[in-house]
Short mmCIF file of C-alpha atoms in Angstrom, two decimals:
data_model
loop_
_atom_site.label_atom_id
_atom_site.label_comp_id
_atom_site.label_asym_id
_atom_site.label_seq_id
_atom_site.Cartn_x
_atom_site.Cartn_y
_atom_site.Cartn_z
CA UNK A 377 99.91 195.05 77.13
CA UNK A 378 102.01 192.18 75.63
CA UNK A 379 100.54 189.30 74.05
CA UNK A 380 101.16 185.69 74.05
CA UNK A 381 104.15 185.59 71.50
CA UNK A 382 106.03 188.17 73.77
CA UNK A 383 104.59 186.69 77.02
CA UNK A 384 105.53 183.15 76.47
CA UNK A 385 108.92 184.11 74.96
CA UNK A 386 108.98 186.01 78.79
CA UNK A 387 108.12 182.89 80.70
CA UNK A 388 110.14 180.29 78.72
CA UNK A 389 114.09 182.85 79.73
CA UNK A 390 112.59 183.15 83.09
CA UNK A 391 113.93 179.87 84.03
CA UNK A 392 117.73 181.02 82.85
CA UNK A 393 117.70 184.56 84.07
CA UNK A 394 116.39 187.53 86.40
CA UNK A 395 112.88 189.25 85.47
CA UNK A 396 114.35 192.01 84.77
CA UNK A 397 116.96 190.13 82.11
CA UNK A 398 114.03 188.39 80.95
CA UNK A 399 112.23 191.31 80.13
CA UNK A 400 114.85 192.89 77.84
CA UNK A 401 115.60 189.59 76.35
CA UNK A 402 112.42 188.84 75.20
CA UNK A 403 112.22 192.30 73.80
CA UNK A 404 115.49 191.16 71.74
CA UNK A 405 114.10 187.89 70.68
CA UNK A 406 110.82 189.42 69.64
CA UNK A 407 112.69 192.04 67.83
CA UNK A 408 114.93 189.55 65.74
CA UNK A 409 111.64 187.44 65.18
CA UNK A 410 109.89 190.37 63.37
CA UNK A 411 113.29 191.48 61.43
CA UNK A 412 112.89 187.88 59.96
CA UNK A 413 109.43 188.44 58.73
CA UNK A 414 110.38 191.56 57.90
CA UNK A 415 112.95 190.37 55.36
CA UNK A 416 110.95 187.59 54.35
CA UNK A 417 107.68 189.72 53.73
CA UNK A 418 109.52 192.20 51.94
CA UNK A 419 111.86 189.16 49.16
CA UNK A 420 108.54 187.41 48.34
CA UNK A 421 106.06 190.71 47.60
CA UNK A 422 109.00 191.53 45.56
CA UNK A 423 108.90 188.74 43.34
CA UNK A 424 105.02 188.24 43.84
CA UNK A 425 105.01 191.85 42.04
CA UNK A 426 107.21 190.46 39.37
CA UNK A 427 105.17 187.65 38.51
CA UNK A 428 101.89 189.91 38.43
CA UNK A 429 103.50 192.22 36.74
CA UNK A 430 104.75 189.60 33.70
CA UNK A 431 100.95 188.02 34.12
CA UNK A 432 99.14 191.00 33.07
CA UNK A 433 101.88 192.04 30.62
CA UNK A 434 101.65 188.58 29.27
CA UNK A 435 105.50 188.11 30.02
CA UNK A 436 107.29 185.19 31.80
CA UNK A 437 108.51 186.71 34.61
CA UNK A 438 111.47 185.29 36.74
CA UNK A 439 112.19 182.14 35.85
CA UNK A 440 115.89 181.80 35.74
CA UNK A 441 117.40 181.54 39.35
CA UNK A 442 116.07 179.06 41.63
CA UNK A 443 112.46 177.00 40.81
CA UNK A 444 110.21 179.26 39.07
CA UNK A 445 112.54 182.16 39.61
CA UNK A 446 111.70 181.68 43.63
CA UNK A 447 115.28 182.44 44.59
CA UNK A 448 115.18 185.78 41.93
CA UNK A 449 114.77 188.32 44.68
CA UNK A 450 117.28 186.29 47.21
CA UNK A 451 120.12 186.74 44.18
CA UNK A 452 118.69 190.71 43.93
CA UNK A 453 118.93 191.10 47.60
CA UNK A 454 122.92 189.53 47.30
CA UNK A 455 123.42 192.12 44.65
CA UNK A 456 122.39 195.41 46.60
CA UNK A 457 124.24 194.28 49.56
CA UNK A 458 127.76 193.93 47.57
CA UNK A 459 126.99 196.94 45.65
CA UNK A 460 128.91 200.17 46.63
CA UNK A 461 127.38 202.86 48.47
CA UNK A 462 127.81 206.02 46.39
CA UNK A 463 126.74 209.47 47.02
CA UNK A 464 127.13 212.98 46.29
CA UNK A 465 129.91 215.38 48.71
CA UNK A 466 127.60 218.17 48.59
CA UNK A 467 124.69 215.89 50.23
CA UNK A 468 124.21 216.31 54.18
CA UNK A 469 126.06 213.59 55.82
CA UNK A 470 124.32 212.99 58.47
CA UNK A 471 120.71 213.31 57.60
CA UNK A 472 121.28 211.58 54.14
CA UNK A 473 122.68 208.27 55.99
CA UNK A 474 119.25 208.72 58.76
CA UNK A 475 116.61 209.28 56.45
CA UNK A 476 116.80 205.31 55.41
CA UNK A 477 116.35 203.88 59.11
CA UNK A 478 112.94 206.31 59.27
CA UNK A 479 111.44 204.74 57.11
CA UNK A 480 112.45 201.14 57.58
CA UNK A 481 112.36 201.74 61.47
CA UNK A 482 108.37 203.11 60.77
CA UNK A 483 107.45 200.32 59.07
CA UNK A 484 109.08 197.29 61.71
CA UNK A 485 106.98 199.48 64.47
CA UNK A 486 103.79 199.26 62.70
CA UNK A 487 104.38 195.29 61.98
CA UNK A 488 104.18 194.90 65.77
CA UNK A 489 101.08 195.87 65.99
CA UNK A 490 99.63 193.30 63.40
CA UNK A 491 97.54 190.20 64.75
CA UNK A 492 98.07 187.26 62.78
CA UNK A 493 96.49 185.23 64.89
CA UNK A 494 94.94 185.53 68.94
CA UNK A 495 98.68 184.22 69.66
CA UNK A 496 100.70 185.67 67.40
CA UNK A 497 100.83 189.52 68.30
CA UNK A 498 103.73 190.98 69.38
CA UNK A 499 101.71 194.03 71.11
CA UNK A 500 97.93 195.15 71.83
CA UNK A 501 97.80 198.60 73.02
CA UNK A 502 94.54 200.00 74.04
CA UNK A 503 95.38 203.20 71.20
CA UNK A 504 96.62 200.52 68.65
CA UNK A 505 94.26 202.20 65.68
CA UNK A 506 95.87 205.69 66.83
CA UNK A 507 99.15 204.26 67.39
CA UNK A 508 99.40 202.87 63.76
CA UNK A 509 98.37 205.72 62.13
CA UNK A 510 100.65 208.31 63.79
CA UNK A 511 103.80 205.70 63.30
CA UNK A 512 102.86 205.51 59.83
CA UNK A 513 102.85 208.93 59.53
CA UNK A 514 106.66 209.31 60.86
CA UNK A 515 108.14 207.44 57.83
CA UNK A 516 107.48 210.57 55.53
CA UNK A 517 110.10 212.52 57.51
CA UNK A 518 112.80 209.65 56.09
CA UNK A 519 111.65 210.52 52.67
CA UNK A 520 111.73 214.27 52.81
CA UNK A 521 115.33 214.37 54.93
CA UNK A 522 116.76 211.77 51.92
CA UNK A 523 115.24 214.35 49.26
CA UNK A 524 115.92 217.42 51.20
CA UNK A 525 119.67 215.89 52.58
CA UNK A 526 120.65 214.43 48.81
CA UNK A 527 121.16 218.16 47.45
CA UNK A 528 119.20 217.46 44.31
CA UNK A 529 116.46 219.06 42.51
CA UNK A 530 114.68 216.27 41.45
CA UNK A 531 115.68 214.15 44.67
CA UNK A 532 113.81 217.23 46.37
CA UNK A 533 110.89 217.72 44.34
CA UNK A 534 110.11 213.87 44.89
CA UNK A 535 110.35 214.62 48.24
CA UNK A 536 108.21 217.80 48.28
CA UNK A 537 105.24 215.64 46.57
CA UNK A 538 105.72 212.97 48.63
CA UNK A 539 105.09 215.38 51.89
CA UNK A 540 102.03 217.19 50.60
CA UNK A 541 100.56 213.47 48.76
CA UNK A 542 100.93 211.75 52.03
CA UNK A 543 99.60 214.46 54.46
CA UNK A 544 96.51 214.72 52.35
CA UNK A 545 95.62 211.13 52.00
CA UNK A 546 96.42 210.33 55.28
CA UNK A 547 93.52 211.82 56.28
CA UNK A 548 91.14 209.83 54.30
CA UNK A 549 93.16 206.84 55.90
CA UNK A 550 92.21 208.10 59.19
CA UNK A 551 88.37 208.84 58.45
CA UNK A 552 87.81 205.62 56.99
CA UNK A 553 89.04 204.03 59.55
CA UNK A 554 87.62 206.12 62.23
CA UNK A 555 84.06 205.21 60.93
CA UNK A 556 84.71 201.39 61.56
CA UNK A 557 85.76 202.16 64.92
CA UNK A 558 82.05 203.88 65.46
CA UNK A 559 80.89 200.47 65.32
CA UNK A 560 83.47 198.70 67.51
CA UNK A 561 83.91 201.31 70.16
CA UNK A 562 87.49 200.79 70.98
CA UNK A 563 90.71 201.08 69.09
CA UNK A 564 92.37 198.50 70.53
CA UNK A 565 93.26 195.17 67.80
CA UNK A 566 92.12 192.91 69.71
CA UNK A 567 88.81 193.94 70.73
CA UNK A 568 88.14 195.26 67.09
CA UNK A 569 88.52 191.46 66.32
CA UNK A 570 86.15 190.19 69.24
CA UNK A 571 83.53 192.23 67.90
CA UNK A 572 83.77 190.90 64.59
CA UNK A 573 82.70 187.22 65.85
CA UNK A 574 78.94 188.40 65.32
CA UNK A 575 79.93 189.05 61.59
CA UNK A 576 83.00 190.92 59.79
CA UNK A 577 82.72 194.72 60.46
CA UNK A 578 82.16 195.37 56.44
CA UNK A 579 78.59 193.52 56.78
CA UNK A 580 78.08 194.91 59.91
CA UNK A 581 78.14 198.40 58.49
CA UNK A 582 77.37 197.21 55.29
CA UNK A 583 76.84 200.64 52.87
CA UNK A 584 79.04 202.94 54.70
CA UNK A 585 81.23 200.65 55.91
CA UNK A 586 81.66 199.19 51.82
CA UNK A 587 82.28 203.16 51.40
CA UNK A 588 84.60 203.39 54.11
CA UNK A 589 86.65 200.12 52.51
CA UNK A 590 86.96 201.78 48.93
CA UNK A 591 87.84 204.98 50.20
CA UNK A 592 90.62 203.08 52.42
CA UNK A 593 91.76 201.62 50.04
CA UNK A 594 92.24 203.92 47.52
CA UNK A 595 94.26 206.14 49.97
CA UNK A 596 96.19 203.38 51.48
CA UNK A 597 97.75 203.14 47.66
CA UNK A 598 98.19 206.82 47.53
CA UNK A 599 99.85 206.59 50.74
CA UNK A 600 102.19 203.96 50.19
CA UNK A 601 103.00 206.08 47.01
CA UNK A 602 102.44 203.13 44.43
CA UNK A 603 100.86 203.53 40.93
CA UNK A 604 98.43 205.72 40.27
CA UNK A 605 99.50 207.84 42.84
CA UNK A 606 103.55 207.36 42.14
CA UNK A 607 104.23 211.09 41.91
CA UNK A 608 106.94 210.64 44.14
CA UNK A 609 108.82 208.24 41.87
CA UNK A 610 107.54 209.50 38.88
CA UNK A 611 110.62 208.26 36.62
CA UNK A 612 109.41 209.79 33.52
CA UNK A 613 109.63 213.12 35.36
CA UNK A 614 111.99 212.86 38.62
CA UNK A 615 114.29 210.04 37.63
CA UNK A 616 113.93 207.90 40.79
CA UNK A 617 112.36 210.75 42.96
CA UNK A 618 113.56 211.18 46.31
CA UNK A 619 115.54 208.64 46.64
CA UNK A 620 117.59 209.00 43.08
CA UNK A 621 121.10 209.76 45.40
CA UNK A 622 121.00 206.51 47.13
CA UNK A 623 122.93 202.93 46.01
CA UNK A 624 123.21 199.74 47.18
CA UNK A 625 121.65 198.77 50.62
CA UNK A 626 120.39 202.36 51.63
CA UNK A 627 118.19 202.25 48.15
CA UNK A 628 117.11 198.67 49.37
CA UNK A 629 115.62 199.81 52.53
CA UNK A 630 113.17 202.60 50.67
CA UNK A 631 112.28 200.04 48.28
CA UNK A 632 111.93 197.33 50.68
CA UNK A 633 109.93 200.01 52.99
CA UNK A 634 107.45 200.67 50.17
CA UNK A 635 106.36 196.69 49.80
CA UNK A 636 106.25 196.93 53.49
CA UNK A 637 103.62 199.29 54.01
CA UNK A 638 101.85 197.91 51.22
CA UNK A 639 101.43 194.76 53.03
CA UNK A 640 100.61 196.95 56.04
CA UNK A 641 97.84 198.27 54.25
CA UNK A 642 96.41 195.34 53.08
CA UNK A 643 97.51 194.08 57.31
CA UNK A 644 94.86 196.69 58.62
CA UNK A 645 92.26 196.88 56.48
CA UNK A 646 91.99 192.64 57.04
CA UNK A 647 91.67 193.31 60.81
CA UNK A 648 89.26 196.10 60.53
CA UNK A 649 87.10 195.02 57.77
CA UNK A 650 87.41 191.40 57.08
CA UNK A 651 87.85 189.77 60.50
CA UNK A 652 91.28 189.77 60.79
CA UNK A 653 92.09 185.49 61.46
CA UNK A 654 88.76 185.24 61.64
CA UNK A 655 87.10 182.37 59.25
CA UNK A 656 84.34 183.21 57.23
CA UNK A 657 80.97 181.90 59.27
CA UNK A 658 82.93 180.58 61.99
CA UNK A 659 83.96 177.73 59.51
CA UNK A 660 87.15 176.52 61.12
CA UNK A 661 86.73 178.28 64.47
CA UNK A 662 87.51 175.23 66.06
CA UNK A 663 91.25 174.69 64.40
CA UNK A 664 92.93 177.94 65.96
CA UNK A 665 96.18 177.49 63.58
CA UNK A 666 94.50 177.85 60.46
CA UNK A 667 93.69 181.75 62.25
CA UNK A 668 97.06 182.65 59.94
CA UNK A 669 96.18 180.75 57.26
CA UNK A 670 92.96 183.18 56.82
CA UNK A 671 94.55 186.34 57.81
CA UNK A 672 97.47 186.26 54.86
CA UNK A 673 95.08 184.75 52.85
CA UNK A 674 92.63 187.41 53.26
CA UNK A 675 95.76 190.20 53.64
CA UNK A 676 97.50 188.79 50.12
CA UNK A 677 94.32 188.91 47.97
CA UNK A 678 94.16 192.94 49.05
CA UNK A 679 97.87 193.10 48.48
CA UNK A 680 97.39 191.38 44.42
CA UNK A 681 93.76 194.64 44.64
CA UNK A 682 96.96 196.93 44.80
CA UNK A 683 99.26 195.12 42.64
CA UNK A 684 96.26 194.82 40.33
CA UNK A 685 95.53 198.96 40.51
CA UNK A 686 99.42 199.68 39.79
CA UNK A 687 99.40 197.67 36.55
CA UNK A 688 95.82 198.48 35.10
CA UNK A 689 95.74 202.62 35.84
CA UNK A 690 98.03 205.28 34.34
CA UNK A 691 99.79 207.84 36.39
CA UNK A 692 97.75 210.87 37.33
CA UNK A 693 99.11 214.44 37.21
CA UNK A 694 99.28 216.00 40.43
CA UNK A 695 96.97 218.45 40.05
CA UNK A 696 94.31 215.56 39.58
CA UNK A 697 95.95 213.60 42.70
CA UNK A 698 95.11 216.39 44.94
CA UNK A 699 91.83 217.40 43.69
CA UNK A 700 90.47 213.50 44.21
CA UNK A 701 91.41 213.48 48.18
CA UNK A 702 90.24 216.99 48.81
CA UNK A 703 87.34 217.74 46.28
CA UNK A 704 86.18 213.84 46.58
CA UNK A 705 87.58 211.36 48.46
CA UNK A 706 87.35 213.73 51.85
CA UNK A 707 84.08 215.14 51.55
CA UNK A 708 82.61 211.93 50.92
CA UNK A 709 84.17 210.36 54.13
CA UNK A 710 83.06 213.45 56.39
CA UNK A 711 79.44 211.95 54.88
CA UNK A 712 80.13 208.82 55.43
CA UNK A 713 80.99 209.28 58.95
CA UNK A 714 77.61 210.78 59.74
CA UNK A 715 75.56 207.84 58.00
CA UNK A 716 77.64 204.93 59.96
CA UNK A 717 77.09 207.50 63.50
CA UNK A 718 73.14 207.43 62.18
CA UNK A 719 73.40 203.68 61.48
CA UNK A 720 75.43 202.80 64.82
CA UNK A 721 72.52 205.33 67.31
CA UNK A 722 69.91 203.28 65.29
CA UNK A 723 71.24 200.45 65.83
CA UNK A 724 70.97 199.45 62.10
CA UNK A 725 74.08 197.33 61.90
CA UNK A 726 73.50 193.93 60.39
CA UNK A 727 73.84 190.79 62.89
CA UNK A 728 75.30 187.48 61.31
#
């Protein structure tokens, strides 16, 4: 069911054209809208992961091009797009040019999903929870065709981890967020939000649901394939991992997938846990705007936990990456999900 932003994008063409045309070209408009956060998303988490990066390195950072290095990633972004796109001849033509668009293509899908505010959603589907994690689950096929397709060992090792580290943590994603949705009974957005009026879901649920957010987010990293969990990359091992046959703009959209999800991440577990646009106590509830205002805010400070894990933890060996999701990380969930179901049938939730 489409929200406002596609809705009143609907109404306003009406007026020009037939339903019909309006329908489709509002589906175009809405589509270009979201390529341009997209893009925009994607430059400044670069350079926000720059600048964390030289902070807890005690470094400078960018600081050349542009104020305060703002237009770094813009000259970066010039770069990759003049640069040549090389390859190998024995590589797989076909597949090696597709696996890119997989994973960018995931990644756009999921961002439709997101509510920034009660207005600004581009979709609410009644399976929106579901919906999210299956289409976040497709962009591991881009990574193992560009390993698989480059017709390189290392290229396809990184891609081999990247299957098996993904399919495992994926289902702590799932289980953690599965026990919030005990206590909202749907798994559509929007109605996760409503219920979070009465208090954010993460007091609500308090213990569990304070398990269910650690365990998230340690397996959101892992899934997104950032430090610790990097085995995919692993450039003291792999080179660049899957993706080490790939120049120019077709590199750019795996690396500008990875900030992506990261943000996506941080996206979901704001709407689940924290309230989504939702102000603390019902502060501002009566200034709608400032709904986005509190949903990056709330969104970048889990973005800058991630940021933070990648530049304080070393690298683990696989071996130990596999044992945490299925010796810890999974059992405890299972556990978890049978407190929260005790909680939720004793109605122990907390009430704000």
């Amino acid at each position: 069911m489409p929200l406002s932003i596609t809705k009143s994008i609907q109404e306003m063409l009406l007026s020009m054209m037939s339903e019909s045309a309006a329908y489709y070209a509002a589906m175009v408009v809405v589509a270009l809208l979201y390529l341009g956060i997209f893009a925009i998303a994607g430059l400044f988490l670069v350079l926000l992961e720059r600048r964390i990066a030289a902070w807890f390195q005690l470094r400078i950072g960018p600081n050349r091009v542009g104020f305060q290095g703002l237009l770094q990633t813009m000259a970066d972004a010039l770069k990759l797009v003049s640069k040549e796109l090389t390859g190998t001849d024995r590589a797989d033509k076909f597949l090696y040019n597709l696996a890119p668009y997989f994973v960018i293509i995931s990644a756009l899908m999921a961002l439709g999903l997101i509510p920034f505010t009660k207005e600004f959603q581009a979709f609410d589907i009644n399976i929106g929870i579901f919906f999210l994690i299956a289409i976040s689950s497709i962009g591991v096929i881009g990574i193992l065709l560009g390993g698989w397709a480059s017709n390189n060992k290392f290229a396809l090792i990184g891609a081999m981890r990247s299957g098996v580290q993904t399919i495992s943590y994926e289902l702590s994603v799932g289980l953690s967020l599965l026990t919030m949705i005990l206590l909202t009974g749907s798994l559509q957005l929007s109605e996760i939000v409503e219920v979070q009026k009465g208090g954010w879901l993460i007091v609500q649920g308090h213990i569990p649901a304070i398990i269910a957010f650690m365990i998230y987010m340690i397996a959101g990293t892992a899934e997104t394939n950032r430090a610790p969990f990097d085995m995919v990359e692993a450039e003291s091992e792999l080179g660049a991992g899957f993706h080490t046959e790939y120049s120019g703009m077709k590199f750019a959209y795996f690396f500008l997938a990875e900030f992506i999800n990261m943000f996506l991440i941080a996206a979901i577990a704001t709407t689940v846990f924290f309230g989504a646009w939702l102000s603390p106590f019902g502060i501002t509830e009566s200034i709608p705007w400032l709904g986005v205002f509190w949903f990056l805010a709330k969104t970048l400070l889990l973005v800058f936990l991630m940021m933070w894990f990648r530049w304080t933890f070393p690298r683990l060996r696989v071996d130990q990456l596999l044992t945490l999701e299925w010796k810890y990380l999974l059992p405890i969930n299972l556990v978890n999900i049978v407190v929260m179901a005790f909680i939720v049938w004793q109605n122990l939730i907390i009430q704000i």
